[in-house]
mmCIF file of C-alpha atoms in Angstrom:
data_model
loop_
_atom_site.group_PDB
_atom_site.id
_atom_site.type_symbol
_atom_site.label_atom_id
_atom_site.label_comp_id
_atom_site.label_asym_id
_atom_site.label_seq_id
_atom_site.Cartn_x
_atom_site.Cartn_y
_atom_site.Cartn_z
ATOM 1 C CA UNK A 1 15.308 -53.040 72.971
ATOM 2 C CA UNK A 2 12.863 -50.943 70.924
ATOM 3 C CA UNK A 3 11.256 -49.718 74.077
ATOM 4 C CA UNK A 4 14.623 -48.542 75.498
ATOM 5 C CA UNK A 5 15.524 -46.831 72.312
ATOM 6 C CA UNK A 6 12.370 -44.866 72.353
ATOM 7 C CA UNK A 7 12.841 -43.929 75.950
ATOM 8 C CA UNK A 8 16.455 -43.030 75.252
ATOM 9 C CA UNK A 9 15.191 -40.627 72.349
ATOM 10 C CA UNK A 10 12.442 -38.986 74.551
ATOM 11 C CA UNK A 11 14.959 -38.542 77.257
ATOM 12 C CA UNK A 12 17.430 -36.755 74.897
ATOM 13 C CA UNK A 13 14.642 -34.619 73.408
ATOM 14 C CA UNK A 14 13.534 -33.541 76.772
ATOM 15 C CA UNK A 15 16.994 -32.839 77.879
ATOM 16 C CA UNK A 16 17.478 -30.635 74.914
ATOM 17 C CA UNK A 17 14.279 -28.805 75.471
ATOM 18 C CA UNK A 18 15.479 -28.112 79.083
ATOM 19 C CA UNK A 19 18.863 -26.635 77.723
ATOM 20 C CA UNK A 20 16.812 -24.294 75.346
ATOM 21 C CA UNK A 21 14.660 -23.151 78.042
ATOM 22 C CA UNK A 22 17.529 -22.206 80.320
ATOM 23 C CA UNK A 23 20.512 -20.052 79.273
ATOM 24 C CA UNK A 24 21.112 -18.584 75.713
ATOM 25 C CA UNK A 25 19.053 -20.614 73.222
ATOM 26 C CA UNK A 26 21.693 -20.642 70.495
ATOM 27 C CA UNK A 27 25.012 -20.472 72.440
ATOM 28 C CA UNK A 28 25.097 -16.638 72.237
ATOM 29 C CA UNK A 29 23.230 -13.242 72.888
ATOM 30 C CA UNK A 30 22.964 -11.150 69.676
ATOM 31 C CA UNK A 31 21.732 -7.510 69.662
ATOM 32 C CA UNK A 32 21.196 -5.505 66.459
ATOM 33 C CA UNK A 33 21.599 -1.752 66.320
ATOM 34 C CA UNK A 34 19.547 -0.531 63.495
ATOM 35 C CA UNK A 35 19.762 3.138 62.637
ATOM 36 C CA UNK A 36 20.505 5.926 60.476
ATOM 37 C CA UNK A 37 24.447 6.086 59.793
ATOM 38 C CA UNK A 38 24.703 8.084 56.696
ATOM 39 C CA UNK A 39 21.852 10.655 56.522
ATOM 40 C CA UNK A 40 20.335 13.384 58.646
ATOM 41 C CA UNK A 41 20.314 11.590 61.837
ATOM 42 C CA UNK A 42 23.959 10.081 61.701
ATOM 43 C CA UNK A 43 25.279 12.422 64.426
ATOM 44 C CA UNK A 44 21.931 12.061 66.389
ATOM 45 C CA UNK A 45 22.373 8.226 66.767
ATOM 46 C CA UNK A 46 24.473 6.592 64.013
ATOM 47 C CA UNK A 47 27.633 4.838 64.688
ATOM 48 C CA UNK A 48 27.791 6.591 67.989
ATOM 49 C CA UNK A 49 25.097 4.637 69.258
ATOM 50 C CA UNK A 50 26.788 1.347 68.149
ATOM 51 C CA UNK A 51 29.789 2.400 70.395
ATOM 52 C CA UNK A 52 27.503 3.010 73.147
ATOM 53 C CA UNK A 53 25.997 -0.509 72.817
ATOM 54 C CA UNK A 54 29.564 -2.040 72.601
ATOM 55 C CA UNK A 55 30.449 -0.131 75.853
ATOM 56 C CA UNK A 56 27.439 -1.630 77.652
ATOM 57 C CA UNK A 57 28.184 -5.222 76.541
ATOM 58 C CA UNK A 58 31.599 -4.840 77.754
ATOM 59 C CA UNK A 59 30.670 -3.135 81.169
ATOM 60 C CA UNK A 60 28.451 -6.253 81.584
ATOM 61 C CA UNK A 61 31.278 -8.603 81.295
ATOM 62 C CA UNK A 62 30.939 -9.552 77.419
ATOM 63 C CA UNK A 63 28.953 -12.548 78.562
ATOM 64 C CA UNK A 64 25.427 -13.335 80.062
ATOM 65 C CA UNK A 65 24.486 -16.810 81.386
ATOM 66 C CA UNK A 66 28.076 -17.803 80.073
ATOM 67 C CA UNK A 67 27.127 -16.982 76.549
ATOM 68 C CA UNK A 68 29.024 -14.281 74.554
ATOM 69 C CA UNK A 69 27.382 -10.995 73.805
ATOM 70 C CA UNK A 70 27.515 -10.062 70.094
ATOM 71 C CA UNK A 71 26.568 -6.488 68.595
ATOM 72 C CA UNK A 72 25.737 -6.214 65.034
ATOM 73 C CA UNK A 73 24.629 -3.072 63.236
ATOM 74 C CA UNK A 74 23.286 -1.619 59.893
ATOM 75 C CA UNK A 75 22.193 1.382 58.249
ATOM 76 C CA UNK A 76 18.531 1.582 57.470
ATOM 77 C CA UNK A 77 18.902 4.922 55.604
ATOM 78 C CA UNK A 78 15.571 6.036 57.062
ATOM 79 C CA UNK A 79 13.678 3.766 54.882
ATOM 80 C CA UNK A 80 11.053 1.671 56.481
ATOM 81 C CA UNK A 81 11.357 -1.111 53.638
ATOM 82 C CA UNK A 82 14.987 -1.365 54.103
ATOM 83 C CA UNK A 83 14.756 -1.651 57.727
ATOM 84 C CA UNK A 84 11.853 -4.216 57.595
ATOM 85 C CA UNK A 85 14.002 -6.450 55.337
ATOM 86 C CA UNK A 86 17.145 -6.121 57.426
ATOM 87 C CA UNK A 87 15.080 -6.950 60.484
ATOM 88 C CA UNK A 88 13.440 -10.072 58.964
ATOM 89 C CA UNK A 89 16.889 -11.332 57.820
ATOM 90 C CA UNK A 90 18.419 -10.693 61.386
ATOM 91 C CA UNK A 91 15.486 -12.583 63.003
ATOM 92 C CA UNK A 92 15.077 -15.321 60.590
ATOM 93 C CA UNK A 93 18.580 -16.174 59.692
ATOM 94 C CA UNK A 94 21.145 -14.395 61.745
ATOM 95 C CA UNK A 95 19.818 -15.313 65.135
ATOM 96 C CA UNK A 96 19.341 -11.732 66.420
ATOM 97 C CA UNK A 97 17.609 -11.822 69.692
ATOM 98 C CA UNK A 98 16.652 -8.172 69.991
ATOM 99 C CA UNK A 99 16.763 -4.890 67.866
ATOM 100 C CA UNK A 100 17.400 -1.609 69.435
ATOM 101 C CA UNK A 101 17.987 2.253 68.645
ATOM 102 C CA UNK A 102 15.625 2.473 65.586
ATOM 103 C CA UNK A 103 16.050 6.301 64.583
ATOM 104 C CA UNK A 104 13.156 7.471 62.558
ATOM 105 C CA UNK A 105 9.518 6.772 63.730
ATOM 106 C CA UNK A 106 8.350 5.288 60.591
ATOM 107 C CA UNK A 107 11.197 2.694 60.826
ATOM 108 C CA UNK A 108 10.525 2.010 64.634
ATOM 109 C CA UNK A 109 6.834 1.561 63.974
ATOM 110 C CA UNK A 110 7.689 -1.009 60.956
ATOM 111 C CA UNK A 111 10.230 -3.054 62.962
ATOM 112 C CA UNK A 112 8.169 -3.049 66.132
ATOM 113 C CA UNK A 113 5.367 -4.617 63.912
ATOM 114 C CA UNK A 114 7.658 -7.216 62.765
ATOM 115 C CA UNK A 115 8.928 -8.112 66.325
ATOM 116 C CA UNK A 116 5.396 -8.479 67.638
ATOM 117 C CA UNK A 117 4.587 -11.001 64.481
ATOM 118 C CA UNK A 118 7.831 -12.840 65.296
ATOM 119 C CA UNK A 119 7.848 -12.626 69.236
ATOM 120 C CA UNK A 120 11.147 -10.686 69.451
ATOM 121 C CA UNK A 121 12.016 -7.767 71.677
ATOM 122 C CA UNK A 122 12.822 -4.209 70.392
ATOM 123 C CA UNK A 123 13.852 -1.304 72.497
ATOM 124 C CA UNK A 124 13.554 2.074 70.735
ATOM 125 C CA UNK A 125 15.845 4.900 71.872
ATOM 126 C CA UNK A 126 16.124 6.818 68.772
ATOM 127 C CA UNK A 127 12.672 7.405 67.452
ATOM 128 C CA UNK A 128 9.985 9.606 69.305
ATOM 129 C CA UNK A 129 6.522 8.896 68.340
ATOM 130 C CA UNK A 130 4.278 8.041 71.173
ATOM 131 C CA UNK A 131 2.305 5.631 68.894
ATOM 132 C CA UNK A 132 5.025 3.082 69.867
ATOM 133 C CA UNK A 133 3.646 2.727 73.531
ATOM 134 C CA UNK A 134 0.162 3.960 72.285
ATOM 135 C CA UNK A 135 -2.070 2.415 69.432
ATOM 136 C CA UNK A 136 0.983 0.672 67.881
ATOM 137 C CA UNK A 137 2.181 -0.984 71.384
ATOM 138 C CA UNK A 138 3.456 -4.449 71.622
ATOM 139 C CA UNK A 139 4.204 -6.970 74.305
ATOM 140 C CA UNK A 140 7.685 -7.072 73.107
ATOM 141 C CA UNK A 141 8.123 -3.395 72.268
ATOM 142 C CA UNK A 142 9.913 -0.933 74.570
ATOM 143 C CA UNK A 143 10.438 2.726 74.226
ATOM 144 C CA UNK A 144 13.388 4.029 76.147
ATOM 145 C CA UNK A 145 15.011 7.526 75.863
ATOM 146 C CA UNK A 146 12.423 10.175 75.061
ATOM 147 C CA UNK A 147 9.279 10.671 73.089
ATOM 148 C CA UNK A 148 7.254 13.688 71.623
ATOM 149 C CA UNK A 149 5.134 14.109 74.576
ATOM 150 C CA UNK A 150 8.122 14.502 76.980
ATOM 151 C CA UNK A 151 9.581 16.983 74.384
ATOM 152 C CA UNK A 152 6.493 19.066 74.161
ATOM 153 C CA UNK A 153 6.057 19.165 78.056
ATOM 154 C CA UNK A 154 9.453 20.224 78.481
ATOM 155 C CA UNK A 155 10.423 22.888 75.763
ATOM 156 C CA UNK A 156 6.893 23.777 74.886
ATOM 157 C CA UNK A 157 5.894 24.238 78.530
ATOM 158 C CA UNK A 158 8.921 26.613 79.255
ATOM 159 C CA UNK A 159 8.120 28.897 76.307
ATOM 160 C CA UNK A 160 4.400 29.139 77.024
ATOM 161 C CA UNK A 161 5.327 30.093 80.625
ATOM 162 C CA UNK A 162 7.674 32.780 79.371
ATOM 163 C CA UNK A 163 4.966 34.216 77.298
ATOM 164 C CA UNK A 164 5.451 32.472 73.892
ATOM 165 C CA UNK A 165 1.707 31.714 73.530
ATOM 166 C CA UNK A 166 1.233 31.783 69.866
ATOM 167 C CA UNK A 167 3.034 29.056 67.671
ATOM 168 C CA UNK A 168 3.672 28.283 64.025
ATOM 169 C CA UNK A 169 4.997 24.817 63.287
ATOM 170 C CA UNK A 170 7.675 23.936 60.846
ATOM 171 C CA UNK A 171 7.148 20.057 60.671
ATOM 172 C CA UNK A 172 9.016 17.042 59.061
ATOM 173 C CA UNK A 173 6.687 15.266 56.787
ATOM 174 C CA UNK A 174 6.460 11.891 58.491
ATOM 175 C CA UNK A 175 5.087 10.059 61.503
ATOM 176 C CA UNK A 176 7.703 11.637 63.953
ATOM 177 C CA UNK A 177 6.852 15.183 62.790
ATOM 178 C CA UNK A 178 3.157 14.752 62.988
ATOM 179 C CA UNK A 179 3.350 13.236 66.399
ATOM 180 C CA UNK A 180 5.650 16.064 67.624
ATOM 181 C CA UNK A 181 3.437 18.722 66.026
ATOM 182 C CA UNK A 182 0.283 17.118 67.718
ATOM 183 C CA UNK A 183 1.964 16.821 71.204
ATOM 184 C CA UNK A 184 3.295 20.219 70.849
ATOM 185 C CA UNK A 185 -0.017 21.963 69.748
ATOM 186 C CA UNK A 186 -2.016 20.004 72.293
ATOM 187 C CA UNK A 187 0.295 21.318 75.135
ATOM 188 C CA UNK A 188 0.396 24.886 73.907
ATOM 189 C CA UNK A 189 -3.486 24.977 73.761
ATOM 190 C CA UNK A 190 -3.940 23.178 77.112
ATOM 191 C CA UNK A 191 -1.924 26.051 78.620
ATOM 192 C CA UNK A 192 -3.912 28.924 77.122
ATOM 193 C CA UNK A 193 -1.767 29.321 73.876
ATOM 194 C CA UNK A 194 -2.813 29.148 70.259
ATOM 195 C CA UNK A 195 -1.446 27.493 67.165
ATOM 196 C CA UNK A 196 -1.743 29.984 64.056
ATOM 197 C CA UNK A 197 -0.428 27.604 61.527
ATOM 198 C CA UNK A 198 1.849 24.888 60.293
ATOM 199 C CA UNK A 199 3.644 23.915 57.212
ATOM 200 C CA UNK A 200 5.509 20.513 56.412
ATOM 201 C CA UNK A 201 8.763 20.026 54.649
ATOM 202 C CA UNK A 202 10.381 16.899 53.287
ATOM 203 C CA UNK A 203 12.887 14.903 55.289
ATOM 204 C CA UNK A 204 16.434 15.963 54.644
ATOM 205 C CA UNK A 205 15.432 19.354 53.168
ATOM 206 C CA UNK A 206 18.161 21.607 51.866
ATOM 207 C CA UNK A 207 16.055 24.769 51.415
ATOM 208 C CA UNK A 208 13.754 25.920 54.142
ATOM 209 C CA UNK A 209 13.437 29.539 52.679
ATOM 210 C CA UNK A 210 9.777 29.128 51.752
ATOM 211 C CA UNK A 211 8.760 27.377 54.951
ATOM 212 C CA UNK A 212 10.463 29.982 57.132
ATOM 213 C CA UNK A 213 8.733 32.887 55.096
ATOM 214 C CA UNK A 214 5.482 31.429 55.885
ATOM 215 C CA UNK A 215 6.459 31.206 59.653
ATOM 216 C CA UNK A 216 7.677 34.789 59.675
ATOM 217 C CA UNK A 217 4.459 36.128 58.016
ATOM 218 C CA UNK A 218 2.358 34.274 60.467
ATOM 219 C CA UNK A 219 3.290 36.782 63.185
ATOM 220 C CA UNK A 220 3.452 33.792 65.733
ATOM 221 C CA UNK A 221 5.751 34.742 68.858
ATOM 222 C CA UNK A 222 7.186 31.026 68.717
ATOM 223 C CA UNK A 223 8.348 29.011 65.499
ATOM 224 C CA UNK A 224 8.188 25.419 66.675
ATOM 225 C CA UNK A 225 10.720 23.237 64.730
ATOM 226 C CA UNK A 226 8.985 19.725 64.783
ATOM 227 C CA UNK A 227 12.088 18.053 63.166
ATOM 228 C CA UNK A 228 15.409 16.826 64.260
ATOM 229 C CA UNK A 229 19.176 16.317 63.111
ATOM 230 C CA UNK A 230 20.451 18.124 60.141
ATOM 231 C CA UNK A 231 16.957 19.476 59.335
ATOM 232 C CA UNK A 232 16.719 21.408 62.721
ATOM 233 C CA UNK A 233 20.362 22.736 62.072
ATOM 234 C CA UNK A 234 19.528 23.821 58.626
ATOM 235 C CA UNK A 235 16.422 25.510 59.670
ATOM 236 C CA UNK A 236 17.998 27.412 62.499
ATOM 237 C CA UNK A 237 21.026 28.449 60.135
ATOM 238 C CA UNK A 238 18.496 29.783 57.484
ATOM 239 C CA UNK A 239 16.185 31.335 60.111
ATOM 240 C CA UNK A 240 19.241 33.547 60.976
ATOM 241 C CA UNK A 241 19.724 34.639 57.324
ATOM 242 C CA UNK A 242 16.133 35.546 57.299
ATOM 243 C CA UNK A 243 16.223 37.752 60.590
ATOM 244 C CA UNK A 244 13.451 35.768 62.285
ATOM 245 C CA UNK A 245 14.818 35.965 65.764
ATOM 246 C CA UNK A 246 16.142 39.520 65.229
ATOM 247 C CA UNK A 247 12.549 40.270 64.306
ATOM 248 C CA UNK A 248 11.218 39.244 67.717
ATOM 249 C CA UNK A 249 10.218 35.711 67.054
ATOM 250 C CA UNK A 250 11.674 32.933 68.992
ATOM 251 C CA UNK A 251 12.839 29.500 67.643
ATOM 252 C CA UNK A 252 11.720 26.418 69.595
ATOM 253 C CA UNK A 253 13.896 23.317 68.725
ATOM 254 C CA UNK A 254 11.453 20.520 69.806
ATOM 255 C CA UNK A 255 14.123 17.681 69.289
ATOM 256 C CA UNK A 256 17.604 18.864 69.390
ATOM 257 C CA UNK A 257 20.493 17.381 71.247
ATOM 258 C CA UNK A 258 24.089 18.006 72.318
ATOM 259 C CA UNK A 259 25.301 16.432 69.076
ATOM 260 C CA UNK A 260 23.411 18.997 66.820
ATOM 261 C CA UNK A 261 24.441 21.966 69.143
ATOM 262 C CA UNK A 262 28.106 20.781 68.654
ATOM 263 C CA UNK A 263 27.722 20.587 64.907
ATOM 264 C CA UNK A 264 25.967 24.029 64.635
ATOM 265 C CA UNK A 265 28.222 25.730 67.294
ATOM 266 C CA UNK A 266 27.396 27.956 70.003
ATOM 267 C CA UNK A 267 27.488 31.119 68.215
ATOM 268 C CA UNK A 268 24.513 30.023 66.044
ATOM 269 C CA UNK A 269 22.694 27.876 68.789
ATOM 270 C CA UNK A 270 23.232 30.172 71.814
ATOM 271 C CA UNK A 271 19.839 30.733 73.704
ATOM 272 C CA UNK A 272 18.116 27.875 72.133
ATOM 273 C CA UNK A 273 15.825 26.050 74.761
ATOM 274 C CA UNK A 274 15.565 22.179 74.386
ATOM 275 C CA UNK A 275 14.839 19.112 76.197
ATOM 276 C CA UNK A 276 17.096 15.925 76.691
ATOM 277 C CA UNK A 277 16.891 12.853 78.859
ATOM 278 C CA UNK A 278 20.759 13.062 79.631
ATOM 279 C CA UNK A 279 23.536 15.668 79.926
ATOM 280 C CA UNK A 280 27.114 14.586 80.239
ATOM 281 C CA UNK A 281 27.909 17.665 82.566
ATOM 282 C CA UNK A 282 24.919 17.153 84.952
ATOM 283 C CA UNK A 283 26.720 15.807 87.811
ATOM 284 C CA UNK A 284 29.834 13.353 88.716
ATOM 285 C CA UNK A 285 28.173 10.239 87.561
ATOM 286 C CA UNK A 286 27.127 11.642 84.214
ATOM 287 C CA UNK A 287 30.527 13.188 83.847
ATOM 288 C CA UNK A 288 32.515 9.936 84.537
ATOM 289 C CA UNK A 289 30.317 8.118 81.915
ATOM 290 C CA UNK A 290 30.762 11.081 79.506
ATOM 291 C CA UNK A 291 34.527 11.116 79.716
ATOM 292 C CA UNK A 292 34.563 7.235 79.407
ATOM 293 C CA UNK A 293 32.353 7.241 76.315
ATOM 294 C CA UNK A 294 34.785 10.530 74.981
ATOM 295 C CA UNK A 295 37.849 8.401 75.419
ATOM 296 C CA UNK A 296 36.540 5.915 72.787
ATOM 297 C CA UNK A 297 34.634 8.146 70.408
ATOM 298 C CA UNK A 298 36.188 11.758 70.709
ATOM 299 C CA UNK A 299 32.756 13.053 71.425
ATOM 300 C CA UNK A 300 30.232 13.510 74.378
ATOM 301 C CA UNK A 301 27.041 11.576 74.274
ATOM 302 C CA UNK A 302 23.631 12.774 73.917
ATOM 303 C CA UNK A 303 20.289 11.249 75.041
ATOM 304 C CA UNK A 304 20.014 8.758 72.364
ATOM 305 C CA UNK A 305 23.748 7.438 72.949
ATOM 306 C CA UNK A 306 23.252 7.271 76.699
ATOM 307 C CA UNK A 307 19.841 5.781 76.028
ATOM 308 C CA UNK A 308 21.010 3.015 73.890
ATOM 309 C CA UNK A 309 23.641 2.120 76.583
ATOM 310 C CA UNK A 310 21.042 1.889 79.240
ATOM 311 C CA UNK A 311 18.718 -0.232 76.953
ATOM 312 C CA UNK A 312 21.434 -2.802 76.025
ATOM 313 C CA UNK A 313 22.596 -2.999 79.668
ATOM 314 C CA UNK A 314 18.945 -3.425 80.974
ATOM 315 C CA UNK A 315 18.295 -6.145 78.329
ATOM 316 C CA UNK A 316 21.361 -8.151 79.508
ATOM 317 C CA UNK A 317 20.314 -7.567 83.210
ATOM 318 C CA UNK A 318 16.765 -8.918 82.222
ATOM 319 C CA UNK A 319 18.108 -12.021 80.679
ATOM 320 C CA UNK A 320 20.434 -12.553 83.697
ATOM 321 C CA UNK A 321 17.637 -12.426 86.140
ATOM 322 C CA UNK A 322 15.246 -14.536 83.806
ATOM 323 C CA UNK A 323 17.911 -17.195 83.478
ATOM 324 C CA UNK A 324 17.203 -17.362 79.975
ATOM 325 C CA UNK A 325 16.986 -15.352 76.683
ATOM 326 C CA UNK A 326 13.599 -16.666 75.961
ATOM 327 C CA UNK A 327 11.612 -13.522 74.708
ATOM 328 C CA UNK A 328 8.374 -13.827 76.916
ATOM 329 C CA UNK A 329 10.616 -14.537 80.113
ATOM 330 C CA UNK A 330 12.973 -11.465 79.355
ATOM 331 C CA UNK A 331 9.964 -9.236 78.375
ATOM 332 C CA UNK A 332 8.491 -10.051 81.806
ATOM 333 C CA UNK A 333 11.735 -8.921 83.612
ATOM 334 C CA UNK A 334 11.923 -5.921 81.425
ATOM 335 C CA UNK A 335 8.508 -4.873 82.589
ATOM 336 C CA UNK A 336 9.204 -5.658 86.314
ATOM 337 C CA UNK A 337 12.653 -4.450 86.905
ATOM 338 C CA UNK A 338 13.468 -0.726 87.910
ATOM 339 C CA UNK A 339 16.088 0.787 85.684
ATOM 340 C CA UNK A 340 19.091 2.105 87.722
ATOM 341 C CA UNK A 341 22.011 3.310 85.591
ATOM 342 C CA UNK A 342 23.589 6.471 84.473
ATOM 343 C CA UNK A 343 20.672 7.280 82.166
ATOM 344 C CA UNK A 344 17.556 5.746 83.802
ATOM 345 C CA UNK A 345 18.013 6.628 87.591
ATOM 346 C CA UNK A 346 14.879 4.980 89.284
ATOM 347 C CA UNK A 347 13.306 4.662 85.936
ATOM 348 C CA UNK A 348 10.320 2.277 85.738
ATOM 349 C CA UNK A 349 8.627 0.516 82.642
ATOM 350 C CA UNK A 350 4.832 0.885 82.066
ATOM 351 C CA UNK A 351 2.620 -1.942 80.923
ATOM 352 C CA UNK A 352 2.653 -0.134 77.543
ATOM 353 C CA UNK A 353 6.579 -0.295 77.416
ATOM 354 C CA UNK A 354 7.162 3.240 77.998
ATOM 355 C CA UNK A 355 10.316 3.647 80.232
ATOM 356 C CA UNK A 356 9.428 6.671 82.748
ATOM 357 C CA UNK A 357 12.415 8.718 83.695
ATOM 358 C CA UNK A 358 13.323 12.253 84.415
ATOM 359 C CA UNK A 359 13.948 14.739 81.558
ATOM 360 C CA UNK A 360 15.817 17.963 81.656
ATOM 361 C CA UNK A 361 14.979 21.353 80.377
ATOM 362 C CA UNK A 362 18.176 22.864 79.064
ATOM 363 C CA UNK A 363 19.316 26.208 77.453
ATOM 364 C CA UNK A 364 22.226 26.534 75.072
ATOM 365 C CA UNK A 365 25.150 28.642 76.679
ATOM 366 C CA UNK A 366 26.509 31.871 75.156
ATOM 367 C CA UNK A 367 30.111 31.198 73.770
ATOM 368 C CA UNK A 368 31.624 33.013 76.765
ATOM 369 C CA UNK A 369 29.834 31.068 79.244
ATOM 370 C CA UNK A 370 31.175 27.635 78.232
ATOM 371 C CA UNK A 371 34.200 26.673 80.416
ATOM 372 C CA UNK A 372 35.347 23.553 78.387
ATOM 373 C CA UNK A 373 34.733 21.634 75.089
ATOM 374 C CA UNK A 374 31.199 20.147 75.108
ATOM 375 C CA UNK A 375 30.118 22.441 78.079
ATOM 376 C CA UNK A 376 26.930 23.632 76.083
ATOM 377 C CA UNK A 377 23.896 23.712 78.435
ATOM 378 C CA UNK A 378 22.687 25.429 81.414
ATOM 379 C CA UNK A 379 20.169 23.192 83.244
ATOM 380 C CA UNK A 380 17.001 25.129 83.700
ATOM 381 C CA UNK A 381 14.794 22.400 85.293
ATOM 382 C CA UNK A 382 14.426 18.703 86.114
ATOM 383 C CA UNK A 383 10.936 17.385 84.623
ATOM 384 C CA UNK A 384 9.744 14.468 86.714
ATOM 385 C CA UNK A 385 9.050 11.410 84.716
ATOM 386 C CA UNK A 386 5.457 11.412 85.816
ATOM 387 C CA UNK A 387 4.875 14.773 84.404
ATOM 388 C CA UNK A 388 6.999 14.229 81.156
ATOM 389 C CA UNK A 389 5.068 11.120 79.973
ATOM 390 C CA UNK A 390 1.604 10.036 79.242
ATOM 391 C CA UNK A 391 0.009 8.128 81.823
ATOM 392 C CA UNK A 392 -0.160 4.556 80.363
ATOM 393 C CA UNK A 393 -3.698 4.119 81.160
ATOM 394 C CA UNK A 394 -4.130 7.211 78.755
ATOM 395 C CA UNK A 395 -1.924 6.100 76.175
ATOM 396 C CA UNK A 396 -4.294 4.228 73.874
ATOM 397 C CA UNK A 397 -2.429 0.850 74.485
ATOM 398 C CA UNK A 398 -4.588 -2.027 74.328
ATOM 399 C CA UNK A 399 -2.162 -3.938 76.703
ATOM 400 C CA UNK A 400 -3.086 -1.628 79.458
ATOM 401 C CA UNK A 401 -5.744 -3.121 81.651
#
């Protein structure tokens, strides 16, 4: 009888292990959207990315492998320590399977390191540093919507070709700003241009006057704004007060999206050149998604919002294909599957976790060119993904053989 009992227990343990290996391990799939919901990047990502994630879950059918999909969110306040505490709590006690969005590069790097330690997937759509798929890469980390290299190739390349061959950088003083300045500088120099100087400003700065005066006195043809969100918008507003563009210098907003143009207005933003990975008015497919998103949010999506939709959708497809939400199995599918949705059209994922897709060089319209609300951009060029992103073999990621 004792032998029969031991055999029964062994059978039950083996059966429970089999259940865990296939399907959702805890009866649900839980995705966390962790981003800035109250600071300088609240429009850039914020609650609007949470809505995009909810849209993706709903469009997938609300379930995967017969398990309900749950989206949770939190505000990291652009602080890596707060983000790290939330990530650990989500992973350790709240059964979150993957964390996404992660606006702010310092936050994204911290959370990706935790995911690597705990064997959990993160998909970054809101941060830009190439270190995420370079020296800080992870077998469970993915970078989706854009990065500093793609922005430098797009916006920097356009202006250098147009004669903007001397640059001064106004840079956000943290990992994202450093990466964007470096990528931009490297690209300007490789195309025969020069960088005459740079100055760094605190995140969420209110007064750019001293920084702009340095840029103005540098004599550079282009003032590169290596910042984002409200920092970029405030710098552009104050640059107008100092007459920088009237004096013949050009402003290059290296990370500026539809959301910030809307906040700034066409009158102030007109003529700016920028790069995005998505534009709602690109074609019929983009317009259909944009209008669906607008119906629930009252605004059109930028590349962070559309990229978050794509990342959540692809993660769910990977679970479906793997037949389990076990991390290694899902990560394997994410690396192998192509990305075919409204954002990542024919996208591929490199061995370093970088999703390679086309980017778009855009110019902000003049007010009288805009035909309807949110019709803000002229599409100047499509930048093929192979040109926009660093070759994985040259990324510095130790996962690339």
